[in-house]
Amino acid sequence: EAGVTQFPSHSVIEKGQTVTLRCDPISGHDNLYWYRRVMGKEIKFLLHFVKESKQDESGMPNNRFLAERTGGTYSTLKVQPAELEDSGVYFCASSFINEKLFFGSGTQLSVL
Amino acid sequence: GENVEQHPSTLSVQEGDSAVIKCTYSDSASNYFPWYKQELGKGPQLIIDIRSNVGEKKDQRIAVTLNKTAKHFSLHITETQPEDSAVYFCAARLFSSNTGKLIFGQGTTLQVKP
């Protein structure tokens, strides 16, 4: 069974540019989550989709971040314009129920 | 606000010894406590979890204990092996939450020396 797939695995952009991260959840998982880990700190929740609907977006830092989940399948997380403090590892996870989250390998984002 | 404190931040043990990682959560309404292992270049992988109605759970060499009164939970790894070396994260989820929002600890880097 394929796991959660994220790409790109790494992205290096300049401040002010736009970056879009993609996540493909495990087939059949209605729940999809985005988390972020800034260097050396804890993994922080960004938002949670149930199918195509945003169940909880309380962790989104500001309106420069936009998450979508088209048709309840894959999801994208766009950062526009990117700032230095947006650097970190962005993880996507999916689950069948609201427990036992399966994480992808993450996207390492570096904003220079 | 919701908070999970994890200790120690780094832990080094000899192969065959036991390792213990401890977490404390702030919200007494938390009811689900997973532990994740992250190896280099990979995402966090769920290794064991426990619900608040259970005090202890074991799976081969790993076990988790929960003290609801003290709001502590711990991960125990016995007979450690070099492949146990990784970063371990504890997390907690609120009972009232209908989302998958997990509050993570800061992580513990475990090194098992051969």
GROMACS .gro file of C-alpha atoms in nm:
model
  226
    1GLU     CA    1   0.000   0.000   0.000
    2ALA     CA    2   0.138   0.341  -0.096
    3GLY     CA    3   0.199   0.580   0.189
    4VAL     CA    4   0.151   0.955   0.207
    5THR     CA    5   0.345   1.118  -0.074
    6GLN     CA    6   0.477   1.470  -0.065
    7PHE     CA    7   0.663   1.672  -0.322
    8PRO     CA    8   0.888   1.835  -0.371
    9SER     CA    9   1.111   1.689  -0.102
   10HIS     CA   10   1.314   2.009  -0.098
   11SER     CA   11   1.246   2.364  -0.215
   12VAL     CA   12   1.476   2.664  -0.200
   13ILE     CA   13   1.322   2.998  -0.286
   14GLU     CA   14   1.389   3.364  -0.229
   15LYS     CA   15   1.190   3.585   0.000
   16GLY     CA   16   0.885   3.719  -0.179
   17GLN     CA   17   0.848   3.423  -0.413
   18THR     CA   18   0.564   3.174  -0.418
   19VAL     CA   19   0.591   2.805  -0.340
   20THR     CA   20   0.331   2.531  -0.368
   21LEU     CA   21   0.363   2.205  -0.179
   22ARG     CA   22   0.165   1.899  -0.274
   23CYS     CA   23   0.042   1.603  -0.073
   24ASP     CA   24  -0.118   1.280  -0.188
   25PRO     CA   25  -0.282   1.099   0.104
   26ILE     CA   26  -0.327   0.727   0.146
   27SER     CA   27  -0.615   0.610  -0.070
   28GLY     CA   28  -0.940   0.599   0.123
   29HIS     CA   29  -0.830   0.842   0.393
   30ASP     CA   30  -1.081   1.125   0.418
   31ASN     CA   31  -0.874   1.308   0.678
   32LEU     CA   32  -0.573   1.508   0.563
   33TYR     CA   33  -0.356   1.728   0.780
   34TRP     CA   34  -0.072   1.974   0.738
   35TYR     CA   35   0.190   2.021   1.008
   36ARG     CA   36   0.514   2.217   1.019
   37ARG     CA   37   0.837   2.184   1.210
   38VAL     CA   38   1.055   2.489   1.235
   39MET     CA   39   1.422   2.416   1.306
   40GLY     CA   40   1.465   2.230   1.635
   41LYS     CA   41   1.117   2.303   1.762
   42GLU     CA   42   0.804   2.098   1.801
   43ILE     CA   43   0.585   1.985   1.516
   44LYS     CA   44   0.294   2.229   1.491
   45PHE     CA   45  -0.053   2.174   1.351
   46LEU     CA   46  -0.156   2.391   1.058
   47LEU     CA   47  -0.491   2.256   0.942
   48HIS     CA   48  -0.718   1.956   0.894
   49PHE     CA   49  -0.934   1.862   0.597
   50VAL     CA   50  -1.219   1.616   0.599
   51LYS     CA   51  -1.263   1.531   0.235
   52GLU     CA   52  -1.261   1.869   0.063
   53SER     CA   53  -1.378   2.071   0.365
   54LYS     CA   54  -1.155   2.251   0.613
   55GLN     CA   55  -1.240   2.104   0.953
   56ASP     CA   56  -0.991   2.310   1.150
   57GLU     CA   57  -0.753   2.575   1.020
   58SER     CA   58  -0.666   2.725   1.357
   59GLY     CA   59  -0.295   2.663   1.309
   60MET     CA   60  -0.250   2.854   0.985
   61PRO     CA   61   0.000   3.133   1.062
   62ASN     CA   62  -0.149   3.408   0.845
   63ASN     CA   63  -0.320   3.478   0.515
   64ARG     CA   64  -0.002   3.415   0.317
   65PHE     CA   65  -0.079   3.046   0.355
   66LEU     CA   66  -0.353   2.889   0.145
   67ALA     CA   67  -0.445   2.522   0.159
   68GLU     CA   68  -0.677   2.348  -0.081
   69ARG     CA   69  -0.796   1.994  -0.132
   70THR     CA   70  -0.952   1.951  -0.469
   71GLY     CA   71  -1.223   1.686  -0.486
   72GLY     CA   72  -1.119   1.548  -0.153
   73THR     CA   73  -0.810   1.382  -0.296
   74TYR     CA   74  -0.468   1.549  -0.304
   75SER     CA   75  -0.395   1.874  -0.125
   76THR     CA   76  -0.177   2.174  -0.194
   77LEU     CA   77  -0.032   2.428   0.045
   78LYS     CA   78   0.070   2.756  -0.113
   79VAL     CA   79   0.283   3.019   0.053
   80GLN     CA   80   0.262   3.358  -0.115
   81PRO     CA   81   0.472   3.563  -0.069
   82ALA     CA   82   0.722   3.355   0.127
   83GLU     CA   83   0.905   3.508   0.422
   84LEU     CA   84   1.224   3.396   0.596
   85GLU     CA   85   1.032   3.265   0.898
   86ASP     CA   86   0.839   3.025   0.675
   87SER     CA   87   1.145   2.802   0.646
   88GLY     CA   88   1.102   2.459   0.796
   89VAL     CA   89   0.980   2.110   0.721
   90TYR     CA   90   0.617   2.083   0.612
   91PHE     CA   91   0.456   1.750   0.683
   92CYS     CA   92   0.135   1.615   0.545
   93ALA     CA   93  -0.050   1.334   0.717
   94SER     CA   94  -0.365   1.137   0.652
   95SER     CA   95  -0.587   0.909   0.852
   96PHE     CA   96  -0.905   0.704   0.830
   97ILE     CA   97  -1.026   0.831   1.169
   98ASN     CA   98  -0.898   1.119   1.381
   99GLU     CA   99  -0.627   0.903   1.525
  100LYS     CA  100  -0.334   0.703   1.395
  101LEU     CA  101  -0.204   0.966   1.157
  102PHE     CA  102   0.029   0.850   0.881
  103PHE     CA  103   0.288   1.110   0.789
  104GLY     CA  104   0.468   1.176   0.464
  105SER     CA  105   0.842   1.237   0.446
  106GLY     CA  106   0.794   1.612   0.441
  107THR     CA  107   0.902   1.904   0.227
  108GLN     CA  108   1.209   2.093   0.345
  109LEU     CA  109   1.141   2.458   0.259
  110SER     CA  110   1.425   2.708   0.270
  111VAL     CA  111   1.345   3.075   0.216
  112LEU     CA  112   1.655   3.283   0.150
  113GLY     CA  113  -0.306   2.713   2.602
  114GLU     CA  114  -0.241   2.354   2.514
  115ASN     CA  115   0.115   2.250   2.576
  116VAL     CA  116   0.321   1.930   2.587
  117GLU     CA  117   0.663   1.928   2.751
  118GLN     CA  118   0.903   1.648   2.660
  119HIS     CA  119   1.225   1.542   2.836
  120PRO     CA  120   1.504   1.480   2.785
  121SER     CA  121   1.590   1.654   2.459
  122THR     CA  122   1.875   1.410   2.399
  123LEU     CA  123   1.935   1.063   2.538
  124SER     CA  124   2.231   0.834   2.484
  125VAL     CA  125   2.225   0.471   2.599
  126GLN     CA  126   2.430   0.158   2.544
  127GLU     CA  127   2.283  -0.116   2.330
  128GLY     CA  128   2.077  -0.346   2.546
  129ASP     CA  129   1.994  -0.082   2.807
  130SER     CA  130   1.650   0.070   2.857
  131ALA     CA  131   1.545   0.418   2.751
  132VAL     CA  132   1.269   0.629   2.903
  133ILE     CA  133   1.122   0.947   2.759
  134LYS     CA  134   0.875   1.152   2.959
  135CYS     CA  135   0.604   1.398   2.859
  136THR     CA  136   0.372   1.624   3.053
  137TYR     CA  137   0.056   1.774   2.907
  138SER     CA  138  -0.130   2.079   3.024
  139ASP     CA  139  -0.493   2.016   2.927
  140SER     CA  140  -0.665   1.760   3.148
  141ALA     CA  141  -0.923   1.712   2.872
  142SER     CA  142  -0.664   1.537   2.653
  143ASN     CA  143  -0.765   1.177   2.586
  144TYR     CA  144  -0.533   1.035   2.320
  145PHE     CA  145  -0.154   1.012   2.339
  146PRO     CA  146   0.049   0.881   2.044
  147TRP     CA  147   0.424   0.840   2.016
  148TYR     CA  148   0.605   0.893   1.689
  149LYS     CA  149   0.953   0.789   1.575
  150GLN     CA  150   1.128   0.992   1.308
  151GLU     CA  151   1.432   0.852   1.132
  152LEU     CA  152   1.663   1.064   0.923
  153GLY     CA  153   1.505   1.171   0.596
  154LYS     CA  154   1.168   1.023   0.683
  155GLY     CA  155   0.844   1.146   0.829
  156PRO     CA  156   0.722   1.066   1.180
  157GLN     CA  157   0.598   0.710   1.215
  158LEU     CA  158   0.342   0.607   1.476
  159ILE     CA  159   0.494   0.343   1.704
  160ILE     CA  160   0.242   0.319   1.986
  161ASP     CA  161  -0.055   0.510   2.121
  162ILE     CA  162  -0.272   0.505   2.431
  163ARG     CA  163  -0.613   0.636   2.525
  164SER     CA  164  -0.692   0.800   2.856
  165ASN     CA  165  -0.899   0.508   2.980
  166VAL     CA  166  -0.591   0.284   2.981
  167GLY     CA  167  -0.294   0.310   3.217
  168GLU     CA  168  -0.039   0.107   3.025
  169LYS     CA  169   0.010  -0.048   2.684
  170LYS     CA  170   0.288  -0.272   2.555
  171ASP     CA  171   0.403  -0.378   2.211
  172GLN     CA  172   0.709  -0.603   2.215
  173ARG     CA  173   1.001  -0.389   2.337
  174ILE     CA  174   0.809  -0.066   2.371
  175ALA     CA  175   0.554   0.039   2.630
  176VAL     CA  176   0.369   0.353   2.721
  177THR     CA  177   0.240   0.446   3.064
  178LEU     CA  178  -0.013   0.716   3.148
  179ASN     CA  179  -0.077   0.892   3.476
  180LYS     CA  180  -0.389   1.104   3.425
  181THR     CA  181  -0.377   1.256   3.772
  182ALA     CA  182  -0.027   1.389   3.721
  183LYS     CA  183  -0.083   1.449   3.348
  184HIS     CA  184   0.230   1.251   3.264
  185PHE     CA  185   0.291   0.985   3.005
  186SER     CA  186   0.613   0.802   2.926
  187LEU     CA  187   0.767   0.586   2.656
  188HIS     CA  188   0.977   0.291   2.765
  189ILE     CA  189   1.206   0.106   2.526
  190THR     CA  190   1.373  -0.207   2.659
  191GLU     CA  191   1.671  -0.395   2.516
  192THR     CA  192   1.758  -0.102   2.293
  193GLN     CA  193   1.918  -0.168   1.955
  194PRO     CA  194   2.113   0.066   1.723
  195GLU     CA  195   1.812   0.083   1.491
  196ASP     CA  196   1.614   0.245   1.773
  197SER     CA  197   1.829   0.556   1.722
  198ALA     CA  198   1.595   0.831   1.600
  199VAL     CA  199   1.399   1.135   1.715
  200TYR     CA  200   1.094   1.047   1.924
  201PHE     CA  201   0.792   1.274   1.963
  202CYS     CA  202   0.509   1.248   2.209
  203ALA     CA  203   0.176   1.414   2.137
  204ALA     CA  204  -0.164   1.474   2.292
  205ARG     CA  205  -0.509   1.536   2.154
  206LEU     CA  206  -0.800   1.708   2.325
  207PHE     CA  207  -1.109   1.504   2.405
  208SER     CA  208  -1.335   1.783   2.286
  209SER     CA  209  -1.154   1.819   1.959
  210ASN     CA  210  -1.330   1.683   1.655
  211THR     CA  211  -1.016   1.736   1.455
  212GLY     CA  212  -0.688   1.557   1.421
  213LYS     CA  213  -0.504   1.840   1.590
  214LEU     CA  214  -0.217   1.689   1.785
  215ILE     CA  215  -0.003   1.892   2.021
  216PHE     CA  216   0.352   1.764   1.996
  217GLY     CA  217   0.639   1.770   2.238
  218GLN     CA  218   0.973   1.912   2.134
  219GLY     CA  219   1.125   1.576   2.050
  220THR     CA  220   1.395   1.354   2.201
  221THR     CA  221   1.699   1.247   2.003
  222LEU     CA  222   1.783   0.894   2.112
  223GLN     CA  223   2.126   0.753   2.035
  224VAL     CA  224   2.190   0.385   2.098
  225LYS     CA  225   2.561   0.306   2.105
  226PRO     CA  226   2.666  -0.040   1.984
   0.00000   0.00000   0.00000
